[in-house]
Structures are given as C-alpha cells and as structure tokens.
XYZ file of C-alpha atoms in Angstrom:
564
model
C 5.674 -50.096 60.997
C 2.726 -47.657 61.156
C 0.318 -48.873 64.008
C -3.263 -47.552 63.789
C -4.694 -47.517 67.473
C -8.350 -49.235 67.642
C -11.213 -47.682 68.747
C -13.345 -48.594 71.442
C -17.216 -49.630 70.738
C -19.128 -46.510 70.066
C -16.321 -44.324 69.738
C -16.987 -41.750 66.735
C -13.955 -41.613 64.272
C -12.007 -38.475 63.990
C -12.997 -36.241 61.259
C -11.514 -36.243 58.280
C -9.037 -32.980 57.564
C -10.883 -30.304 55.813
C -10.200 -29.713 52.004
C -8.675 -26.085 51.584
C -10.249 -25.705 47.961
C -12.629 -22.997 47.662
C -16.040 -24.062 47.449
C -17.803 -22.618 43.646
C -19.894 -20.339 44.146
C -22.832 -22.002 42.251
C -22.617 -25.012 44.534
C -22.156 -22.268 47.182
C -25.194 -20.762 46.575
C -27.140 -24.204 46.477
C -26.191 -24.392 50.255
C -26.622 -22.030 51.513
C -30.184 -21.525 49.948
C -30.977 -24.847 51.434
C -29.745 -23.895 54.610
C -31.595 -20.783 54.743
C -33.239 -20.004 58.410
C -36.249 -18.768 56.349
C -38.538 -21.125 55.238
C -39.355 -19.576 52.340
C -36.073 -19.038 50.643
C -35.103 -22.901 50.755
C -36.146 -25.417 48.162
C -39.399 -26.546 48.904
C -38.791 -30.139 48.035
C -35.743 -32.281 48.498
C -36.155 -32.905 44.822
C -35.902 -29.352 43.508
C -32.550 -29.469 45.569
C -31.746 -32.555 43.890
C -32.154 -30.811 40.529
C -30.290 -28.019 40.964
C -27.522 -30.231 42.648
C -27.817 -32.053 39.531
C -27.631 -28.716 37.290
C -24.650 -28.032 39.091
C -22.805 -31.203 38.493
C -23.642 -30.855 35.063
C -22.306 -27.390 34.351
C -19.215 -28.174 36.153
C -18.734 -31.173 33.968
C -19.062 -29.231 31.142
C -16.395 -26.670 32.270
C -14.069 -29.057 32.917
C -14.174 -30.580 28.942
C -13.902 -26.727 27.663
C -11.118 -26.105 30.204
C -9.941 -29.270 28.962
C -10.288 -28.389 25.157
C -8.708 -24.981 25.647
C -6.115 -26.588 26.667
C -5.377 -28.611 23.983
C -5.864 -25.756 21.650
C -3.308 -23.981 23.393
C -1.022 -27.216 22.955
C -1.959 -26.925 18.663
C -1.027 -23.422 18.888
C 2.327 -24.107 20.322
C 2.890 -27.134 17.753
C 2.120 -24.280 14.777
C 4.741 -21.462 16.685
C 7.552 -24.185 16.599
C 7.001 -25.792 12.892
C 6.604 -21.768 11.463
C 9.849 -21.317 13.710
C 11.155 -24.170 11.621
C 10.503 -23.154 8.434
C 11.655 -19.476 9.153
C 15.227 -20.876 9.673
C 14.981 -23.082 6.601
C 13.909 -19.716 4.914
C 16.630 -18.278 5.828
C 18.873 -20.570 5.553
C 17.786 -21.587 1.377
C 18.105 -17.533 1.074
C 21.520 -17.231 2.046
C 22.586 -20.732 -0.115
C 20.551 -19.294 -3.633
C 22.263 -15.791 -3.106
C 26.046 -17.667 -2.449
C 25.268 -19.721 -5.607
C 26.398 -19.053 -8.670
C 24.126 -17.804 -11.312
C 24.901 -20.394 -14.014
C 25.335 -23.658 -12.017
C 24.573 -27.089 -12.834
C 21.162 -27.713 -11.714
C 22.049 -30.840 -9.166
C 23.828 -28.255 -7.185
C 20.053 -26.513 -6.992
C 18.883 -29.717 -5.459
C 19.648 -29.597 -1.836
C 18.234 -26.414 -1.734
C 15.358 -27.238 -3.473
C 14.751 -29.787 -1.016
C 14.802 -27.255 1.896
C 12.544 -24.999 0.529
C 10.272 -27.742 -0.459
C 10.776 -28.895 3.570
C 10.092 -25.098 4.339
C 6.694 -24.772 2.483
C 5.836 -28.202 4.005
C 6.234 -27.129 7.603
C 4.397 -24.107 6.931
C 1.243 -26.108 5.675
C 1.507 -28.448 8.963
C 1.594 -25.415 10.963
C -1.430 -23.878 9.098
C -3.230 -27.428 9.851
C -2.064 -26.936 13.742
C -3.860 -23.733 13.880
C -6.887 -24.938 12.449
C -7.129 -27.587 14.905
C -6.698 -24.932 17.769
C -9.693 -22.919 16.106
C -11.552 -26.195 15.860
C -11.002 -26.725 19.912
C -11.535 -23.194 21.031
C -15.245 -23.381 19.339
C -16.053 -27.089 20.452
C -14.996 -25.395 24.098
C -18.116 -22.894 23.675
C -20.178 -25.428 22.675
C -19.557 -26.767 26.528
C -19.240 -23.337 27.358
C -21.221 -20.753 26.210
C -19.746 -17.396 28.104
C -16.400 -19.307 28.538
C -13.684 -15.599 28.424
C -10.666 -17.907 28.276
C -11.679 -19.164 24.823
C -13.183 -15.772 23.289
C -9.792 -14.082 24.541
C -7.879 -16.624 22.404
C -10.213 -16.380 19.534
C -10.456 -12.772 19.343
C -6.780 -12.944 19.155
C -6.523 -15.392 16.483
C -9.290 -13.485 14.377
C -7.289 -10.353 15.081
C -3.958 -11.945 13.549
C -6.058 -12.936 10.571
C -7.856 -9.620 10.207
C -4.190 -8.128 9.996
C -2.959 -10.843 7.822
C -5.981 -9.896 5.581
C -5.742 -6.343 5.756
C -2.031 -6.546 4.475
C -3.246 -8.570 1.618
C -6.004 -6.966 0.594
C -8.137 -9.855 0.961
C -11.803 -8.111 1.296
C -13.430 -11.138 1.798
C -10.574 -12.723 4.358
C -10.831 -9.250 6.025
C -14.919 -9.207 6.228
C -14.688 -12.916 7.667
C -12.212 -12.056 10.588
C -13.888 -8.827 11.395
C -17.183 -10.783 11.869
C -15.521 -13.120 13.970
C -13.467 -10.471 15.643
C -16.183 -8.698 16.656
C -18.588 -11.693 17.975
C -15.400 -12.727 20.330
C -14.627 -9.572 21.638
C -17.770 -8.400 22.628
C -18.061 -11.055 24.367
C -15.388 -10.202 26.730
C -15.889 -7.488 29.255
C -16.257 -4.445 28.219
C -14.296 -2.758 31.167
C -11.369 -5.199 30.445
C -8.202 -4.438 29.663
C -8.311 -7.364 26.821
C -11.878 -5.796 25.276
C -10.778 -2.359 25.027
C -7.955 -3.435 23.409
C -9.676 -5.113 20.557
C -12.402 -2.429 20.369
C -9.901 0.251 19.866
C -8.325 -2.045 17.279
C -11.129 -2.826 15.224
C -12.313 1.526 15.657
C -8.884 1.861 13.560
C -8.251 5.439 14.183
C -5.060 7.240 13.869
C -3.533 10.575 13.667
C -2.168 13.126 11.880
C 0.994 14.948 12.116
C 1.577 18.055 9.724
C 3.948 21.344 9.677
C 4.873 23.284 6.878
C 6.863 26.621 6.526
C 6.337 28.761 6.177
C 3.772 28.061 9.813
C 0.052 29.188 10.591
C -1.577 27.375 7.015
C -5.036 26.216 7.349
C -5.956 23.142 6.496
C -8.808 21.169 5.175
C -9.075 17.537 4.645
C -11.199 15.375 2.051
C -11.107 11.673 1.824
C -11.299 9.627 -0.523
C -14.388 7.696 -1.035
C -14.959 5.432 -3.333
C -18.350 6.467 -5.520
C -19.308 5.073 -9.026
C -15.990 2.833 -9.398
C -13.588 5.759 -8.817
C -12.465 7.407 -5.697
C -13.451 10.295 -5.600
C -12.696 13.329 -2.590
C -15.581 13.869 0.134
C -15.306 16.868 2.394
C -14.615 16.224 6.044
C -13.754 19.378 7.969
C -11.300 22.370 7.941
C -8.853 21.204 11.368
C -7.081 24.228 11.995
C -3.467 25.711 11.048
C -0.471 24.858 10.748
C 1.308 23.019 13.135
C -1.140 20.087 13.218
C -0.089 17.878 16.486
C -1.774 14.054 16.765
C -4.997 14.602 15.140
C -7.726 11.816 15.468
C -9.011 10.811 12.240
C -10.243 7.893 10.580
C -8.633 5.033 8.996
C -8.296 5.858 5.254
C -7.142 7.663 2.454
C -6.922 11.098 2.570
C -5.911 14.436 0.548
C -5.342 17.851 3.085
C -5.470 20.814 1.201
C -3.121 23.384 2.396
C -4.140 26.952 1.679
C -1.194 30.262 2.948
C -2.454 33.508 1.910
C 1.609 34.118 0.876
C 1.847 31.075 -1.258
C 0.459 28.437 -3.736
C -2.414 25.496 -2.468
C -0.544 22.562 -2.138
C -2.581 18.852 -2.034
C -1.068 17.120 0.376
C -2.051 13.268 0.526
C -1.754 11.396 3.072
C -3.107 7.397 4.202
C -4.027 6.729 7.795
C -3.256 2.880 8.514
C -4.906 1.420 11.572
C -4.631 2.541 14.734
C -0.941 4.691 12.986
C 0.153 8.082 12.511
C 1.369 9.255 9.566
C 3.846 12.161 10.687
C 5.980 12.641 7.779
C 9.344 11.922 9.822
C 12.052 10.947 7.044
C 14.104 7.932 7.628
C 16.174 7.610 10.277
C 14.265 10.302 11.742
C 11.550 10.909 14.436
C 11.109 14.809 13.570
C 8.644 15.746 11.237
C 9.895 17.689 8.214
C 7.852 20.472 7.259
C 6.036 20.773 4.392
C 7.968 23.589 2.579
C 4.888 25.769 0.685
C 6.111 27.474 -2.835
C 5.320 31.353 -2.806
C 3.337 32.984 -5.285
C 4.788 32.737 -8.381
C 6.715 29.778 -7.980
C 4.691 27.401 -9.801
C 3.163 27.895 -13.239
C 0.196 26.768 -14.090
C 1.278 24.169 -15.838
C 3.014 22.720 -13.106
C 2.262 20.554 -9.772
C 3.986 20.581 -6.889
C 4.579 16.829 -4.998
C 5.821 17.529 -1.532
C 8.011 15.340 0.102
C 7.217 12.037 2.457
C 6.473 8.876 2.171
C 4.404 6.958 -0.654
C 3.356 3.151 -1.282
C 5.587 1.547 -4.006
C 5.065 -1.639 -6.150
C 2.669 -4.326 -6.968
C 2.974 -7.715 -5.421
C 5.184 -6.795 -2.506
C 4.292 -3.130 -1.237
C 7.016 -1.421 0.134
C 6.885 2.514 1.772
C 9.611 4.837 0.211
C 10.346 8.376 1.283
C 10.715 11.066 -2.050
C 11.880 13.960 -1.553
C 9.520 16.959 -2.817
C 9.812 17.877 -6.393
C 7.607 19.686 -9.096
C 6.525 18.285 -11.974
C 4.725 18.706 -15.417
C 1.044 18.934 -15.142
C 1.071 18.036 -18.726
C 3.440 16.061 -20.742
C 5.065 18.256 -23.776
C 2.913 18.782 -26.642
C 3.690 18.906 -29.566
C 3.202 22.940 -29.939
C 6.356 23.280 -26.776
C 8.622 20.855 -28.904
C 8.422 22.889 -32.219
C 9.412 25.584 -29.897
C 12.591 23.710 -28.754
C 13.593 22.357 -32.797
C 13.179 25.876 -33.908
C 15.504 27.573 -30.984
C 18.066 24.868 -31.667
C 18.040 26.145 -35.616
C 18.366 29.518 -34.858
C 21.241 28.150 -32.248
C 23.419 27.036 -35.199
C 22.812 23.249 -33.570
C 21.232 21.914 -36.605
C 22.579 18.867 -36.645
C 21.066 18.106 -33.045
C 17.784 19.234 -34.365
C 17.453 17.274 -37.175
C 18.670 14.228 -34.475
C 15.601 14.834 -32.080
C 12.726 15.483 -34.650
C 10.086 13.008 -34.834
C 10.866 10.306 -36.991
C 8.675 6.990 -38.309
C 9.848 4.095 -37.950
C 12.880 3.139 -39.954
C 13.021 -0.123 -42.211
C 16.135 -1.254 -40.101
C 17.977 -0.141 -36.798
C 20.832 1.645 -38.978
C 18.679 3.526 -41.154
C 16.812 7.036 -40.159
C 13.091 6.696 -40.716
C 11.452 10.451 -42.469
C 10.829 12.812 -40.530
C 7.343 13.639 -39.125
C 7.626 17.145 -38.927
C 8.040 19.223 -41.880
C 11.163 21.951 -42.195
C 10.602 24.980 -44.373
C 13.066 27.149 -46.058
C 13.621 29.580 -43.143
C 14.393 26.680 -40.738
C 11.186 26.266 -38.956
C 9.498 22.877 -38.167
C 5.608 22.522 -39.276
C 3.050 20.165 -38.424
C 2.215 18.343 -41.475
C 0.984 15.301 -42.258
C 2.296 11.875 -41.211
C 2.604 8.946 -43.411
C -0.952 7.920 -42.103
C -2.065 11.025 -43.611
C -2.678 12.502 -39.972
C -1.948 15.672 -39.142
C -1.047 16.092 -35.593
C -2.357 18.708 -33.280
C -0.260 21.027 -31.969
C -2.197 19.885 -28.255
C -1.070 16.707 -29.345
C 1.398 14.928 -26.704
C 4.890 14.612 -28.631
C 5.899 11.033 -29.560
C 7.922 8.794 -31.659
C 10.956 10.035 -29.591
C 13.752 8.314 -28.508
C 15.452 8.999 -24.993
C 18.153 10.793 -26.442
C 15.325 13.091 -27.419
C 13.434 13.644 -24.335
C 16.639 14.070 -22.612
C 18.311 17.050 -25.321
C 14.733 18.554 -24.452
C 14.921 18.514 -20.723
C 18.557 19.953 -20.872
C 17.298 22.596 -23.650
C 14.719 24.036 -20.931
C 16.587 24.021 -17.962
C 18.745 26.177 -19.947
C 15.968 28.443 -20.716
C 14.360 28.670 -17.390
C 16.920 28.563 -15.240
C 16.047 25.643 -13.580
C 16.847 21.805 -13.021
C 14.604 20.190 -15.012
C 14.902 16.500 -15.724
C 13.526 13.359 -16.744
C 11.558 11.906 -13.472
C 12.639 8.992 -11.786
C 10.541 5.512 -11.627
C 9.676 6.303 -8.495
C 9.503 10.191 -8.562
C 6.736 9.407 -11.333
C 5.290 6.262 -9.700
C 4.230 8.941 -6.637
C 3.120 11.598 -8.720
C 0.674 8.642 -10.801
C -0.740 6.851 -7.349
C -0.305 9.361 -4.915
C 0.630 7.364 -1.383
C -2.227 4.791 -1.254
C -1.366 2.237 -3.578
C -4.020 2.660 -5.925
C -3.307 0.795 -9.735
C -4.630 3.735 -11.295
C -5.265 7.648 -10.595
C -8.291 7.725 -9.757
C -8.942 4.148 -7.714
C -8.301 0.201 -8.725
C -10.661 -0.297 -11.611
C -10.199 0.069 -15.094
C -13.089 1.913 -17.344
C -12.118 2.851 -21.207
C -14.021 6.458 -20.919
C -11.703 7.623 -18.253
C -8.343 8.206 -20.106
C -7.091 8.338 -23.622
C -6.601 4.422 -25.339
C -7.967 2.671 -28.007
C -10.997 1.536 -26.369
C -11.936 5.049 -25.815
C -12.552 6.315 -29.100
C -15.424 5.213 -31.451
C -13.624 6.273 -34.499
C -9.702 5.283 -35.280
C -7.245 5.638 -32.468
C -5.299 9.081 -32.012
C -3.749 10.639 -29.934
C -6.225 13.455 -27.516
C -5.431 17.490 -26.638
C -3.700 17.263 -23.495
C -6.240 18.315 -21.657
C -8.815 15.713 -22.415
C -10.207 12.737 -19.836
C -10.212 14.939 -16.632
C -10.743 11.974 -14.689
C -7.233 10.850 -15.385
C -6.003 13.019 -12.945
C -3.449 11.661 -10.115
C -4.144 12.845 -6.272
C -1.621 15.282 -6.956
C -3.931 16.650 -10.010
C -1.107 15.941 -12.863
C -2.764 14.842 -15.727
C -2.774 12.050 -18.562
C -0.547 9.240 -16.851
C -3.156 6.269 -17.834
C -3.384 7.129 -21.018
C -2.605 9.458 -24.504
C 1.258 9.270 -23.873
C 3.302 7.206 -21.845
C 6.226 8.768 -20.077
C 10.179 8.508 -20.679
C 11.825 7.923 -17.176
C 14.850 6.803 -15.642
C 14.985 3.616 -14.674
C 15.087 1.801 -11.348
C 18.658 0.717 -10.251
C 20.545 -0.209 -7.045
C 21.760 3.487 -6.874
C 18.225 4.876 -7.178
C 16.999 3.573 -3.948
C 19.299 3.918 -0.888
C 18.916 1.708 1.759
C 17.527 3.802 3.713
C 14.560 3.039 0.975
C 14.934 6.736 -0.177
C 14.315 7.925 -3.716
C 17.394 9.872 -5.210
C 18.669 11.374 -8.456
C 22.349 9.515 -8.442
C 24.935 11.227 -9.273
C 25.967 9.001 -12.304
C 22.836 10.382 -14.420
C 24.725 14.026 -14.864
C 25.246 13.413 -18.404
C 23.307 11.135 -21.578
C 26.484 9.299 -21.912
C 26.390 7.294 -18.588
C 22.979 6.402 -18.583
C 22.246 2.654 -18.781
C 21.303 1.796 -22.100
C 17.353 0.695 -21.047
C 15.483 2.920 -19.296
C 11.702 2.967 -18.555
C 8.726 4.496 -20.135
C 6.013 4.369 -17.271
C 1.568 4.719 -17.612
C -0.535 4.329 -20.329
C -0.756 5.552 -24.080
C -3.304 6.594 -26.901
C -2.841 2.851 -28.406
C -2.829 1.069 -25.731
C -5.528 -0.665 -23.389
C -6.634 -0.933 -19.879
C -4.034 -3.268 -18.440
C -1.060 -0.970 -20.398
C -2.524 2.028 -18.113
C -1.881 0.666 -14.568
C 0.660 2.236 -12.418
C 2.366 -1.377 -12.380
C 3.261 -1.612 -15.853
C 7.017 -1.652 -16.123
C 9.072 -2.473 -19.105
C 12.634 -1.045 -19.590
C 13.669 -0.785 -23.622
C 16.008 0.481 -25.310
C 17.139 4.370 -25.597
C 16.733 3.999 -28.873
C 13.682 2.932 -29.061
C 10.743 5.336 -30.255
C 7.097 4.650 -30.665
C 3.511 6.049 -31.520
C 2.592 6.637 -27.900
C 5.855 7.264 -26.159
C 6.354 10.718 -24.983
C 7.758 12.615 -21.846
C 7.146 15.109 -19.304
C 9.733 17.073 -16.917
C 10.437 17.204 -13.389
C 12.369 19.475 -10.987
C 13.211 19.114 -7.189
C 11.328 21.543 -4.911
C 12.857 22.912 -2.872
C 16.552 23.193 -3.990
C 18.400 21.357 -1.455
C-alpha cells in the first residue's frame, strides 16, 4: 500500500514534474512578449493578452481538426489502394479463366466469371468513391487550415496522378482541371523544397533529345508542330547543332528535325517529346541509340520518301509504341500512267496471260465471272486509257484502282525486277507510320477532319472522281508522302501474330515470300476518292478479301532502307 506522507501547516507542495513537450512557438511568443523587461514591447492591457491567448487557442484548435482530417484522408486513401489491389487480382484472375475457356462454351460456364468481373468493376467504383472522400477531407482540412503543407503535399500529389491519368487519355478538359489544381497546391509548398521542385519540374514538362546518324557531323534543325487553323502545321524553333545530338532540352511536344549532310539526301526525322522523357531512339532491348543511317545522293528518287527507323505511336483506343525499322516508300501511289507501263512490258514479255489477269476490270455480275476490262488493248498489244462503262475516261495521273491483291502484288514483284530492288507491298504498320508519323495523330496533318483537305466525295462540287496524284497538298503525312486520306486507299499486308514480335517490333515475316501463302484477307489502309471523312482516318481498318477490287482501292510500294 502506497502511503502519501502529510504535510505540515504551511508547508508548500512539491512542484509538479515539468512537461518535456516543446512549447509552440506562437504561444511562445505570447510569453515572452508579456514578459518583456521593456515596457513597451508587452501588451498594454491584460485584455489584449487575453485576446491573443485566445487567438492562440483558437488556431491551435483549428490545427488539431485539419491534422485530424488529414488523417482520415490518409485512412480513405489506404481503403481505395487495398479495394484497387482487389480488383487488380480479380482482373487478373477473370483474364487468365476467359483465355483457358473455350471459345464455344455454354454460356453458364461464362457465369462465374462474369460474376468476378462484375465484383472487379464494383471494387473499382468503391475505390474511386474512397478517393473522393480523401479529396473531400484534404480541402475541409484547409478550410481549418489555410497554409496547412501536409494537405497541399497530398493534394498536389493526387492532382498530379490525375493530370497523368488525363494526359494518357487525352482528356483536355480532365487535364486543364488537374493542372489548375496542380498548380494552386504546389505553389503553395515551398519553393526551396524538395517536394515543390519536384512538381514544378513536372508540370515545366521538358525533355530531351537524343540523335546520331551516319554518316556523323549533320546539322540539324527542328520545327514543331503547332496546331494553327485546325491542322498542325510546322513552326521553326532553332538550328541545335550537328550530329551527334547528346540530351538536348526541349519542350514537351511534337516535333519534326530536319537533317541536312552536304553528302546525302534531307531526311525529316519526327520525333514526340513526352513529359519530362527522352526520346533517344534506342531499339528494344536496347539502351544504345541507333543511328539514323542518311541515304547518299542519288539514293532516293524523287518520287520516293525515306521513313527512318524508331519508334512510332500505334492504334486507336489502346496506344501502344512500336519500333519499325527504316524503309522507303512511295511518295505517290501508282498511277495509272506507271501501270500501263507494267501491262505493256508483261506483253512484250510473252506473259500475256498474266496481263490480261491484272488489268483493271469492273465489277463482274458474279464472283466466277470476269467483269470487262477497263483498259483498252490495241492490235500491237498495248493497253489505252479509254473510257469506262461510266463513260469516264481516266487520267493517266489518275491513282490505279479496281485491282485486286493479286494485282498489286504481280506489280510490286514486276518492279523489283526492274529496279533491282526489294520492293513490296507495306505492312499495316510500316504504312500506319508513314500516314501518322509518331504522334498519334488520326489524320496527316492533325485530329480534325475538313472535306477540302484530301480527295473524297465531299470535296468535289461536281460528280466524284478520282484527283492527279498530286492534288490536296495538305494531305501530306510528317514524312511528306502524299494522298493517304484520300483519292486511293492502299493495298497492305495485314496485321498478324507474326507481324509484330514481342519485342513489339514491326517485321516483314518470312511466310509472305510468295502470293501463295498469304492469308486470304489482307488490308487496304486510308482514305479514297468515294469515300468520306471518317473512311480517311488512320484508324480505319477492314481486312477483305484478295479478291476483292473496288473504285478507290489502289496501292503504293515500299522498300527497307537500309538493306539489313
């Protein structure tokens, strides 16, 4: 049993033991300003030192409920990490399931895994609801707290991780939100901070650039891409030196460096600087940058556009980068005045059975008959324009159509054979970067559609024809090929498992070395004469049949550059 002794009359009690917390320094300042020696410095009245004690008490009170509300944000944010875990593994899980089931299964076996996703997409809203309410507490803890860091830290982050979120979607009026409330947060912080430099840097965006090229020592001068009267369109920035380029600042944004050797062609180069990246053209699996190799003089013609190698941003929902090796391609696609040339050479060949397969033809009444040809054939075994059955005559500037794949393949063979060189069909994706350049854009020149900018039916004020090549300038990719939203839609080779590597790089297979083992769909990619704004994107994709032929379908060639 504890005994406390008693004191005698008078006797003081001992003093308490002294609390080791550290006194604030507002309430520190209160007493020692009404301690002061100096008369002057203390309160003058023991009611102005009541008031400020009073402030005081006040303002701490106030700190505590933000301290107290931050708190409990932090706890929502937590709740939303573990129920996004949650659904993550259900992801998963439902993705391995659908990919071990059976394609035709009995729809109760679906069921369970129904149920999982639905469970999945469930958890995901209840996390999205968690970090609301942690928004919702960080801002009623400013209310209490004006200058509070703790809770403009944690909202600058969370505005940050929407910004991105944003930024990857595309969302321009997600991404103006977060970068206004971004910005408030983190200049609220200090500015010396670790924390606030972070998040300035950030929201500055800049990059660099990484370039080489052989051969070395090629200057080169950068444009970007601004976007002016609907269309982006290329803005001078500065000449930054030759070749090697090593970590230059620049800009976020989409750019095109124009690379100018006194030894060989000008090659357009573009290139996109993501935020706070650097695009340095190292192939996959690789952190070496491969040079850009330059053709010499001579090694293009001037009908032909050189797409150097790297990386490029494919698809339309889901974006994905792919690396392409460098290839050359037609400017143009083949008029009508280049394919005469090839019918003709096959007649004086002795092939012409062959030639009589690949001439235009209308459309036949059914798939076993051969519709008449559009091309006339005179008596010394050369092919004429004449007219069609519309009573059209086509121009010899025309774009070639109503071919079938068999067609625009005996072509491509015919004129590697007469050059000396590969030339081929493109692949999707060979074409895909030659149409968009690497930025992603839905058409060559930017995201919005506008009839007077490429060859379709709502472009002309009289009937619907085909144009001269060489029409709609503005239908020009970065690259500068020409015609790929409109006047004649492209033959290509269609994606397949073999086409794309894991690796995610582009690739001529080694299956595609002869007509016989191609697949019996392939792909005719951009936009035609007939067609309208929507038929023109880059996204368009609709495999038919080889056999198929139509009024807009045509082709172009390709060959790799350099020859690996």
């Amino acid at each position: 049993m504890h005994l406390t002794p008693l004191r005698k009359k008078g006797e003081l009690a001992s003093p308490k033991k002294l609390s080791k917390r550290p006194i604030p320094d507002e309430l520190n300042t209160i007493v020692m300003k009404s301690l002061s020696i100096d008369k002057e410095e203390r309160y003058p009245q023991a009611s102005e030192l009541g008031k400020a004690l009073q402030a005081w008490l006040e303002g701490s009170k106030r700190q505590r409920q933000a301290i107290r509300l931050v708190e409990e944000a932090k706890q929502y944010q937590r709740e939303a990490q573990k129920l996004q875990a949650q659904a993550s593994t259900l992801q998963q899980k439902t993705k391995e399931l659908k990919k071990a089931l059976p394609k035709q299964v009995e729809e109760t076996s679906k069921h369970p895994i129904w149920t999982q996703e639905d469970r999945a997409e469930k958890l995901l809203v209840e996390a999205t609801l968690k970090e609301l309410q942690a928004e919702q507490s960080f801002h009623s803890a400013l209310t209490y707290a004006p200058d509070f860091q703790e809770a403009h830290l944690a909202l600058a982050t969370y505005y940050k991780k929407e910004h991105i979120q944003a930024e990857k979607a595309s969302s321009q009026k997600q991404l103006a939100r977060a970068k206004s409330f971004l910005e408030t947060h983190c200049y609220k912080l200090p500015p010396s901070s670790e924390e606030s430099t972070s998040f300035r840097l950030y929201l500055k965006g800049n990059g660099a650039l990484c370039l080489e090229t052989i051969p070395s020592n090629a200057k080169v001068t950068l444009y970007r891409f601004k976007r002016k009267n609907r269309r982006l369109q290329t803005e001078l920035v500065e000449s930054i030196g030759h070749t090697p380029i090593q970590n230059y600042s620049i800009p976020m944004g989409s750019y095109v460096a124009e690379i100018a050797h006194p030894d060989c062609e000008l090659v357009r180069y573009p290139f996109k600087i993501e935020r706070m990246q650097r695009w340095d053209g190292c192939p996959p699996n690789s952190t070496q940058t491969k040079p850009i190799q330059l053709p010499k003089k001579g090694q293009l013609q001037s009908d032909e556009i050189y797409v150097p190698c790297g990386w490029y941003l494919s698809g339309n929902t889901t974006i994905e980068s792919l690396w392409s090796e460098g290839f050359v391609i037609k400017k143009y696609p083949v008029t009508n005045a280049e394919y005469l040339l090839f019918l003709d050479d096959l007649m004086k060949t002795g092939q012409k059975e062959l030639a009589l397969r690949c001439v235009p033809r209308e459309r036949a009444g059914t798939a076993t008959e051969q519709g008449e040809m559009i091309y006339g054939l005179n008596d010394k075994g050369s092919f004429y324009l004449r007219p069609d059955a519309d009573g059209d005559i086509w121009h010899p500037q025309w774009p070639v159509v109503m071919l079938d794949y068999f067609c625009a393949y005996s072509y491509s063979q015919w004129f590697s054979q007469k050059t000396l060189l590969p030339w081929r069909l493109p692949l999707d994706g060979e074409w895909e970067k030659a149409y968009r350049g690497v930025d992603a854009r839905i058409y060559p020149w930017g995201h919005v559609w506008e009839p007077n900018w490429s060859s379709s039916r709502d472009s002309k004020k009289e009937r619907a024809l085909p144009s001269i090549v060489d029409s709609y300038p503005i239908d020009q990719s970065p690259y500068g090929v020409r015609g790929l939203a409109g006047n004649a839609v492209d033959w290509c080779i269609a994606w397949d498992k073999d086409v794309v590597t894991q690796e995610r790089i582009v690739q001529y297979p080694n299956f595609l070395s002869d007509y016989s083992s191609l697949d019996r769909k392939q792909s005719p990619r951009g936009g035609g004469w007939l067609g309208t704004g929507d038929s023109g994107k880059v996204t368009r994709y609709h495999p038919v049949e080889t056999s198929f032929s139509y009024v807009d379908i045509g082709f172009r060639l390709l060959r790799p550059f350099p020859l690996i």
